[in-house]
């Protein structure tokens, strides 16, 4: 396994507010009222989804991939906005002059609330805003750095949603040309210094891969760090990277359909089933495979399991992050760690020790489309790896299929007395990256999160499961029989609940492994 790594930068993490706009502020700021009142930006894309055929051409297909629809000509904004803008909110107010409902819609989405399904506009419920991870650990106390990927302006503390207005919705981050508009990487979502906001406003148009990738390719602080199937190679991929975006030139919204700014699909749904889930079967329906042996796999094997044989195809992705080793001088670490001596990017004083991998086989789990999440303050068992997120499903669950995952393994602080994971303050005054004092950083993080710190901490091993849905390969490059079955197969059948290789012992239906009661 390779431990190649891109140059690291400080991490980015990557949610509601009153829907009532600030009418007085809107009137006070310079707004070009002569914009067409009927302007509408249309998200466009071809109608197709993940999951190409495996094996021979389909014998019969109820619904094959349709031809790309005719795209509406995107509205050209280049002649508008005669006056310069002095701030991001000023641009938003100009946008609202024509798109009067847009900001209110955005403020109901998870891109704004950073909360899960059913969250209210005040950001209630659980989500990115208050759950822990094993990358940068948590948003609370680290807002200006983490919220650089927020679809808004000025989320610098825990009271943001109590006062945020429609003017603080960032229209540009999703609609402006990403080569023209960028956010400050440590500025609470504000535009980067020196950005020409009028040029950015004039560049707006339909959402493309570049806008989505601004945050989703670089989650965790750098290209390819967090996701095993999303990185900068997906901006203009060859079909060897992703058959949908490469061969068919599809954009993200071709699968992630959007209505009233609500984008379908969630990476780690937990709790109730997600009614806006994106599925390969959205486009690939009916009798997909001509070979009956392959078709019989469809009840137990996801499309992704065969058509994403490797992750991180060209850019190495992070596989582990050990915070317990942070704080040491890199030259000292290199004296006892030969890998760091060969590649200094594997260690960072602020963050600890990493491993990376390129062209890595996924790990496989049963998955019914939902995940469990470790909730804030939930007690852990530090004697075994703590599942921060894990797929739901088992061999006995007829709704579950084998699915490919990137499993990111971490080692992060927990409270020895209270028995739960802690959120350290890493960024800014008093943060660990400034003073390298774990005790002080954990006290500040506890104040922000509301979960007390006893003053005694240790480090626990953790795991996060990230489902893989991109970097889809054509049938010619998909998994073959021997990749899973036989002596050299990559699957641990006993770990998955089988008595042995089902090619020899029979599948879960034949073996009576399925629960007659259905998923529990």
GROMACS .gro file of C-alpha atoms in nm, residues 1 16 107 116 121 143 148 187 190 196 207 228 233 299 323 397 414 420 461 477 485:
model
   21
    1UNK     CA    1   0.000   0.000   0.000
   16UNK     CA    2  -3.036   2.746   0.944
  107UNK     CA    3  -3.150   2.827   0.409
  116UNK     CA    4  -2.943   1.603   0.873
  121UNK     CA    5  -3.418   2.635   0.981
  143UNK     CA    6  -1.571   2.771   1.303
  148UNK     CA    7  -1.472   2.822   0.483
  187UNK     CA    8  -1.232   3.339   0.689
  190UNK     CA    9  -1.608   3.511   0.341
  196UNK     CA   10  -1.317   4.063  -0.795
  207UNK     CA   11  -2.365   2.442  -1.143
  228UNK     CA   12  -1.160   0.800  -0.185
  233UNK     CA   13  -0.901   1.438  -1.131
  299UNK     CA   14  -2.989  -0.919  -0.506
  323UNK     CA   15  -0.352   1.275   1.642
  397UNK     CA   16  -3.087  -0.841   0.587
  414UNK     CA   17  -1.136   1.114   2.449
  420UNK     CA   18  -1.670   1.010   2.529
  461UNK     CA   19  -0.881   0.435   1.785
  477UNK     CA   20  -1.272  -0.255  -1.645
  485UNK     CA   21  -1.402  -1.578  -0.572
   0.00000   0.00000   0.00000
